Amino acid sequence: RDKSATFVTLHNKKNKYHKIFEKHNITTTQLSKKKKKKNDFISNVSHEIKTPLAVIINYVSLLKNSDINESEREQYINNIEKQTNKISQLVSTILKINKLKNGTYDISKTNVNVSNLLCESLLSFEKVLQEKEINLQTEFDENIFVKTDSQLLELVFNNLLSNAFKFTSSKGSIFVSCTEKENNIIVEISDTGCGISSEV
């Protein structure tokens, strides 16, 4: 009876430690995934900031040249301003995301014209649209309103459109639509880019 009791105790201890190890492994895996996401995020942000910074540095160097005329000088300054605004928008977006993650973002809901907001987001990609000679097709229903936070919705649109333009090759196609069907607002952004694997 004593031996049997001892065996049961040891067996219970084994189960207890086994569960601890399982929890430890799960936690380690979760932390590893979070670390990878964090590293990927830092890498992506660094890349997005590095490009406009390189352009700014280049134009600053050109401005130091005393031989440039007034028209060129004005053009360089305008380009520096555009790239500075890009960095400012990126930093603003990061701060919004951080506030959302921490639950400190104050959501401000107003009646938003979804079609107009999507059009405005689309216009900000006009330069890359022309440079890559992308065939843009659109379908917009007018006067589609929803009560929401316009800044957050714009953040979603910009993210989707940015990916579409980034991964669509030159002379490819992008389709953007905003329609209302059976009291549902449907926003669709599709492209002829490389796509995403089913696993991802």
PDB file of C-alpha atoms in Angstrom:
ATOM      1  CA  ARG A   1       0.000   0.000   0.000  1.00  0.00           C
ATOM      2  CA  ASP A   2       2.868   2.327   0.813  1.00  0.00           C
ATOM      3  CA  LYS A   3       4.610   1.595  -2.508  1.00  0.00           C
ATOM      4  CA  SER A   4       1.383   2.110  -4.421  1.00  0.00           C
ATOM      5  CA  ALA A   5       0.787   5.423  -2.670  1.00  0.00           C
ATOM      6  CA  THR A   6       4.347   6.527  -3.450  1.00  0.00           C
ATOM      7  CA  PHE A   7       3.896   5.624  -7.141  1.00  0.00           C
ATOM      8  CA  VAL A   8       0.671   7.630  -7.371  1.00  0.00           C
ATOM      9  CA  THR A   9       2.412  10.642  -5.825  1.00  0.00           C
ATOM     10  CA  LEU A  10       5.323  10.416  -8.266  1.00  0.00           C
ATOM     11  CA  HIS A  11       2.940   9.939 -11.188  1.00  0.00           C
ATOM     12  CA  ASN A  12       0.985  13.045 -10.166  1.00  0.00           C
ATOM     13  CA  LYS A  13       4.204  15.011  -9.862  1.00  0.00           C
ATOM     14  CA  LYS A  14       5.219  13.899 -13.347  1.00  0.00           C
ATOM     15  CA  ASN A  15       1.888  15.086 -14.756  1.00  0.00           C
ATOM     16  CA  LYS A  16       2.256  18.374 -12.891  1.00  0.00           C
ATOM     17  CA  TYR A  17       5.760  19.010 -14.291  1.00  0.00           C
ATOM     18  CA  HIS A  18       4.671  17.899 -17.759  1.00  0.00           C
ATOM     19  CA  LYS A  19       1.924  20.554 -17.735  1.00  0.00           C
ATOM     20  CA  ILE A  20       4.416  23.180 -16.554  1.00  0.00           C
ATOM     21  CA  PHE A  21       6.777  22.289 -19.416  1.00  0.00           C
ATOM     22  CA  GLU A  22       3.897  22.417 -21.899  1.00  0.00           C
ATOM     23  CA  LYS A  23       2.871  25.882 -20.692  1.00  0.00           C
ATOM     24  CA  HIS A  24       6.497  26.997 -20.833  1.00  0.00           C
ATOM     25  CA  ASN A  25       6.848  25.796 -24.440  1.00  0.00           C
ATOM     26  CA  ILE A  26       3.605  27.528 -25.477  1.00  0.00           C
ATOM     27  CA  THR A  27       4.717  30.790 -23.834  1.00  0.00           C
ATOM     28  CA  THR A  28       8.153  30.567 -25.490  1.00  0.00           C
ATOM     29  CA  THR A  29       6.542  30.021 -28.906  1.00  0.00           C
ATOM     30  CA  GLN A  30       4.192  32.984 -28.408  1.00  0.00           C
ATOM     31  CA  LEU A  31       7.056  35.235 -27.321  1.00  0.00           C
ATOM     32  CA  SER A  32       9.095  34.118 -30.330  1.00  0.00           C
ATOM     33  CA  LYS A  33       6.216  35.017 -32.691  1.00  0.00           C
ATOM     34  CA  LYS A  34       5.778  38.416 -31.010  1.00  0.00           C
ATOM     35  CA  LYS A  35       9.520  39.087 -31.300  1.00  0.00           C
ATOM     36  CA  LYS A  36       9.457  38.196 -35.006  1.00  0.00           C
ATOM     37  CA  LYS A  37       6.463  40.488 -35.604  1.00  0.00           C
ATOM     38  CA  LYS A  38       8.236  43.289 -33.751  1.00  0.00           C
ATOM     39  CA  ASN A  39      11.438  42.794 -35.768  1.00  0.00           C
ATOM     40  CA  ASP A  40       9.472  42.691 -39.033  1.00  0.00           C
ATOM     41  CA  PHE A  41       7.634  45.879 -38.053  1.00  0.00           C
ATOM     42  CA  ILE A  42      10.889  47.706 -37.221  1.00  0.00           C
ATOM     43  CA  SER A  43      12.440  46.476 -40.484  1.00  0.00           C
ATOM     44  CA  ASN A  44       9.453  47.657 -42.557  1.00  0.00           C
ATOM     45  CA  VAL A  45       9.281  51.048 -40.838  1.00  0.00           C
ATOM     46  CA  SER A  46      13.043  51.535 -41.240  1.00  0.00           C
ATOM     47  CA  HIS A  47      12.738  50.781 -44.952  1.00  0.00           C
ATOM     48  CA  GLU A  48       9.791  53.172 -45.374  1.00  0.00           C
ATOM     49  CA  ILE A  49      11.674  55.981 -43.597  1.00  0.00           C
ATOM     50  CA  LYS A  50      15.002  55.270 -45.311  1.00  0.00           C
ATOM     51  CA  THR A  51      13.671  55.906 -48.841  1.00  0.00           C
ATOM     52  CA  PRO A  52      12.338  59.474 -48.332  1.00  0.00           C
ATOM     53  CA  LEU A  53      15.373  60.320 -46.174  1.00  0.00           C
ATOM     54  CA  ALA A  54      17.692  59.302 -49.006  1.00  0.00           C
ATOM     55  CA  VAL A  55      15.733  61.558 -51.387  1.00  0.00           C
ATOM     56  CA  ILE A  56      15.912  64.474 -48.923  1.00  0.00           C
ATOM     57  CA  ILE A  57      19.685  64.041 -48.480  1.00  0.00           C
ATOM     58  CA  ASN A  58      20.121  63.979 -52.255  1.00  0.00           C
ATOM     59  CA  TYR A  59      18.155  67.209 -52.791  1.00  0.00           C
ATOM     60  CA  VAL A  60      19.942  68.960 -49.916  1.00  0.00           C
ATOM     61  CA  SER A  61      23.245  68.126 -51.612  1.00  0.00           C
ATOM     62  CA  LEU A  62      21.931  69.564 -54.880  1.00  0.00           C
ATOM     63  CA  LEU A  63      20.792  72.758 -53.118  1.00  0.00           C
ATOM     64  CA  LYS A  64      24.355  73.332 -51.915  1.00  0.00           C
ATOM     65  CA  ASN A  65      25.382  73.742 -55.539  1.00  0.00           C
ATOM     66  CA  SER A  66      25.541  77.453 -56.287  1.00  0.00           C
ATOM     67  CA  ASP A  67      25.129  76.878 -60.047  1.00  0.00           C
ATOM     68  CA  ILE A  68      21.450  75.845 -59.870  1.00  0.00           C
ATOM     69  CA  ASN A  69      18.847  78.340 -61.051  1.00  0.00           C
ATOM     70  CA  GLU A  70      15.841  79.599 -59.082  1.00  0.00           C
ATOM     71  CA  SER A  71      13.399  77.255 -60.839  1.00  0.00           C
ATOM     72  CA  GLU A  72      15.504  74.184 -59.950  1.00  0.00           C
ATOM     73  CA  ARG A  73      15.926  75.412 -56.387  1.00  0.00           C
ATOM     74  CA  GLU A  74      12.151  75.746 -55.973  1.00  0.00           C
ATOM     75  CA  GLN A  75      11.616  72.265 -57.434  1.00  0.00           C
ATOM     76  CA  TYR A  76      14.155  70.703 -55.042  1.00  0.00           C
ATOM     77  CA  ILE A  77      12.579  72.447 -52.045  1.00  0.00           C
ATOM     78  CA  ASN A  78       9.104  71.216 -53.071  1.00  0.00           C
ATOM     79  CA  ASN A  79      10.413  67.658 -53.371  1.00  0.00           C
ATOM     80  CA  ILE A  80      12.041  67.889 -49.936  1.00  0.00           C
ATOM     81  CA  GLU A  81       8.725  69.116 -48.520  1.00  0.00           C
ATOM     82  CA  LYS A  82       6.857  66.152 -50.092  1.00  0.00           C
ATOM     83  CA  GLN A  83       9.296  63.619 -48.663  1.00  0.00           C
ATOM     84  CA  THR A  84       9.196  65.310 -45.240  1.00  0.00           C
ATOM     85  CA  ASN A  85       5.396  65.044 -45.270  1.00  0.00           C
ATOM     86  CA  LYS A  86       5.696  61.321 -46.065  1.00  0.00           C
ATOM     87  CA  ILE A  87       7.875  60.777 -42.998  1.00  0.00           C
ATOM     88  CA  SER A  88       5.518  62.885 -40.883  1.00  0.00           C
ATOM     89  CA  GLN A  89       2.507  60.815 -42.018  1.00  0.00           C
ATOM     90  CA  LEU A  90       4.358  57.568 -41.317  1.00  0.00           C
ATOM     91  CA  VAL A  91       5.287  58.673 -37.779  1.00  0.00           C
ATOM     92  CA  SER A  92       1.686  59.814 -37.196  1.00  0.00           C
ATOM     93  CA  THR A  93       0.417  56.404 -38.341  1.00  0.00           C
ATOM     94  CA  ILE A  94       2.831  54.576 -36.012  1.00  0.00           C
ATOM     95  CA  LEU A  95       1.655  56.694 -33.068  1.00  0.00           C
ATOM     96  CA  LYS A  96      -1.998  55.908 -33.902  1.00  0.00           C
ATOM     97  CA  ILE A  97      -1.281  52.174 -34.103  1.00  0.00           C
ATOM     98  CA  ASN A  98       0.562  52.322 -30.776  1.00  0.00           C
ATOM     99  CA  LYS A  99      -2.370  54.125 -29.132  1.00  0.00           C
ATOM    100  CA  LEU A 100      -4.794  51.543 -30.535  1.00  0.00           C
ATOM    101  CA  LYS A 101      -2.686  48.674 -29.186  1.00  0.00           C
ATOM    102  CA  ASN A 102      -2.516  50.313 -25.754  1.00  0.00           C
ATOM    103  CA  GLY A 103      -6.230  51.165 -25.763  1.00  0.00           C
ATOM    104  CA  THR A 104      -5.531  54.882 -25.332  1.00  0.00           C
ATOM    105  CA  TYR A 105      -6.859  56.101 -28.690  1.00  0.00           C
ATOM    106  CA  ASP A 106      -9.973  58.256 -28.380  1.00  0.00           C
ATOM    107  CA  ILE A 107     -12.366  57.114 -31.092  1.00  0.00           C
ATOM    108  CA  SER A 108     -14.272  60.043 -32.575  1.00  0.00           C
ATOM    109  CA  LYS A 109     -17.273  58.905 -34.647  1.00  0.00           C
ATOM    110  CA  THR A 110     -18.822  61.154 -37.272  1.00  0.00           C
ATOM    111  CA  ASN A 111     -20.911  60.608 -40.418  1.00  0.00           C
ATOM    112  CA  VAL A 112     -18.286  59.730 -43.023  1.00  0.00           C
ATOM    113  CA  ASN A 113     -18.798  59.596 -46.780  1.00  0.00           C
ATOM    114  CA  VAL A 114     -16.958  56.307 -47.429  1.00  0.00           C
ATOM    115  CA  SER A 115     -16.718  56.786 -51.222  1.00  0.00           C
ATOM    116  CA  ASN A 116     -15.195  60.255 -50.854  1.00  0.00           C
ATOM    117  CA  LEU A 117     -12.724  59.068 -48.224  1.00  0.00           C
ATOM    118  CA  LEU A 118     -11.646  56.143 -50.417  1.00  0.00           C
ATOM    119  CA  CYS A 119     -11.241  58.495 -53.413  1.00  0.00           C
ATOM    120  CA  GLU A 120      -9.058  60.855 -51.357  1.00  0.00           C
ATOM    121  CA  SER A 121      -6.878  57.946 -50.234  1.00  0.00           C
ATOM    122  CA  LEU A 122      -6.608  56.792 -53.846  1.00  0.00           C
ATOM    123  CA  LEU A 123      -5.500  60.253 -55.035  1.00  0.00           C
ATOM    124  CA  SER A 124      -2.489  60.151 -52.709  1.00  0.00           C
ATOM    125  CA  PHE A 125      -1.113  57.274 -54.854  1.00  0.00           C
ATOM    126  CA  GLU A 126      -1.424  59.222 -58.115  1.00  0.00           C
ATOM    127  CA  LYS A 127       2.347  59.502 -58.577  1.00  0.00           C
ATOM    128  CA  VAL A 128       3.061  55.759 -58.311  1.00  0.00           C
ATOM    129  CA  LEU A 129       0.003  55.110 -60.497  1.00  0.00           C
ATOM    130  CA  GLN A 130       1.579  57.157 -63.303  1.00  0.00           C
ATOM    131  CA  GLU A 131       5.131  55.907 -62.745  1.00  0.00           C
ATOM    132  CA  LYS A 132       4.127  52.225 -62.938  1.00  0.00           C
ATOM    133  CA  GLU A 133       1.529  52.873 -65.658  1.00  0.00           C
ATOM    134  CA  ILE A 134      -1.056  50.908 -63.694  1.00  0.00           C
ATOM    135  CA  ASN A 135      -4.487  50.371 -65.179  1.00  0.00           C
ATOM    136  CA  LEU A 136      -6.887  51.604 -62.472  1.00  0.00           C
ATOM    137  CA  GLN A 137     -10.531  50.553 -62.562  1.00  0.00           C
ATOM    138  CA  THR A 138     -13.041  51.987 -60.097  1.00  0.00           C
ATOM    139  CA  GLU A 139     -16.678  51.550 -59.167  1.00  0.00           C
ATOM    140  CA  PHE A 140     -18.158  53.962 -56.618  1.00  0.00           C
ATOM    141  CA  ASP A 141     -21.708  54.381 -55.385  1.00  0.00           C
ATOM    142  CA  GLU A 142     -22.341  57.983 -54.354  1.00  0.00           C
ATOM    143  CA  ASN A 143     -23.373  59.238 -50.919  1.00  0.00           C
ATOM    144  CA  ILE A 144     -22.538  56.145 -48.885  1.00  0.00           C
ATOM    145  CA  PHE A 145     -22.342  57.255 -45.268  1.00  0.00           C
ATOM    146  CA  VAL A 146     -21.348  55.396 -42.122  1.00  0.00           C
ATOM    147  CA  LYS A 147     -20.820  56.585 -38.555  1.00  0.00           C
ATOM    148  CA  THR A 148     -17.190  55.829 -37.810  1.00  0.00           C
ATOM    149  CA  ASP A 149     -13.760  57.304 -37.034  1.00  0.00           C
ATOM    150  CA  SER A 150     -12.588  58.764 -40.366  1.00  0.00           C
ATOM    151  CA  GLN A 151      -8.884  58.706 -39.401  1.00  0.00           C
ATOM    152  CA  LEU A 152      -8.952  55.007 -38.539  1.00  0.00           C
ATOM    153  CA  LEU A 153     -10.891  54.125 -41.691  1.00  0.00           C
ATOM    154  CA  GLU A 154      -8.433  56.156 -43.761  1.00  0.00           C
ATOM    155  CA  LEU A 155      -5.608  54.212 -42.108  1.00  0.00           C
ATOM    156  CA  VAL A 156      -7.198  50.941 -43.284  1.00  0.00           C
ATOM    157  CA  PHE A 157      -7.713  52.235 -46.844  1.00  0.00           C
ATOM    158  CA  ASN A 158      -4.153  53.569 -47.094  1.00  0.00           C
ATOM    159  CA  ASN A 159      -2.732  50.271 -45.870  1.00  0.00           C
ATOM    160  CA  LEU A 160      -4.699  48.209 -48.409  1.00  0.00           C
ATOM    161  CA  LEU A 161      -3.980  50.598 -51.286  1.00  0.00           C
ATOM    162  CA  SER A 162      -0.296  50.830 -50.374  1.00  0.00           C
ATOM    163  CA  ASN A 163       0.019  47.032 -50.585  1.00  0.00           C
ATOM    164  CA  ALA A 164      -1.893  46.943 -53.872  1.00  0.00           C
ATOM    165  CA  PHE A 165       0.383  49.528 -55.530  1.00  0.00           C
ATOM    166  CA  LYS A 166       3.519  48.074 -53.958  1.00  0.00           C
ATOM    167  CA  PHE A 167       2.982  44.506 -55.169  1.00  0.00           C
ATOM    168  CA  THR A 168       1.432  45.259 -58.562  1.00  0.00           C
ATOM    169  CA  SER A 169       4.048  45.241 -61.306  1.00  0.00           C
ATOM    170  CA  SER A 170       4.334  47.897 -64.018  1.00  0.00           C
ATOM    171  CA  LYS A 171       1.347  48.033 -66.399  1.00  0.00           C
ATOM    172  CA  GLY A 172      -0.619  45.779 -64.043  1.00  0.00           C
ATOM    173  CA  SER A 173      -4.204  46.411 -62.945  1.00  0.00           C
ATOM    174  CA  ILE A 174      -5.864  47.501 -59.698  1.00  0.00           C
ATOM    175  CA  PHE A 175      -9.609  47.437 -59.067  1.00  0.00           C
ATOM    176  CA  VAL A 176     -11.140  49.621 -56.328  1.00  0.00           C
ATOM    177  CA  SER A 177     -14.841  49.704 -55.511  1.00  0.00           C
ATOM    178  CA  CYS A 178     -17.195  51.036 -52.853  1.00  0.00           C
ATOM    179  CA  THR A 179     -20.776  49.839 -53.137  1.00  0.00           C
ATOM    180  CA  GLU A 180     -23.848  49.429 -50.961  1.00  0.00           C
ATOM    181  CA  LYS A 181     -25.776  46.143 -51.068  1.00  0.00           C
ATOM    182  CA  GLU A 182     -28.625  45.233 -48.723  1.00  0.00           C
ATOM    183  CA  ASN A 183     -27.603  47.835 -46.109  1.00  0.00           C
ATOM    184  CA  ASN A 184     -23.985  46.618 -46.185  1.00  0.00           C
ATOM    185  CA  ILE A 185     -21.105  48.813 -47.342  1.00  0.00           C
ATOM    186  CA  ILE A 186     -18.643  46.763 -49.366  1.00  0.00           C
ATOM    187  CA  VAL A 187     -15.154  48.095 -50.094  1.00  0.00           C
ATOM    188  CA  GLU A 188     -13.079  45.941 -52.423  1.00  0.00           C
ATOM    189  CA  ILE A 189      -9.439  46.434 -53.413  1.00  0.00           C
ATOM    190  CA  SER A 190      -7.939  43.801 -55.705  1.00  0.00           C
ATOM    191  CA  ASP A 191      -4.865  43.710 -57.946  1.00  0.00           C
ATOM    192  CA  THR A 192      -2.860  41.604 -60.392  1.00  0.00           C
ATOM    193  CA  GLY A 193       0.134  41.444 -58.057  1.00  0.00           C
ATOM    194  CA  CYS A 194       1.924  38.386 -56.691  1.00  0.00           C
ATOM    195  CA  GLY A 195      -0.876  37.613 -54.215  1.00  0.00           C
ATOM    196  CA  ILE A 196      -0.626  35.861 -50.850  1.00  0.00           C
ATOM    197  CA  SER A 197      -0.246  32.130 -50.375  1.00  0.00           C
ATOM    198  CA  SER A 198      -3.111  30.255 -48.715  1.00  0.00           C
ATOM    199  CA  GLU A 199      -0.820  29.382 -45.755  1.00  0.00           C
ATOM    200  CA  VAL A 200      -0.135  33.060 -45.051  1.00  0.00           C
TER     201      VAL A 200
END
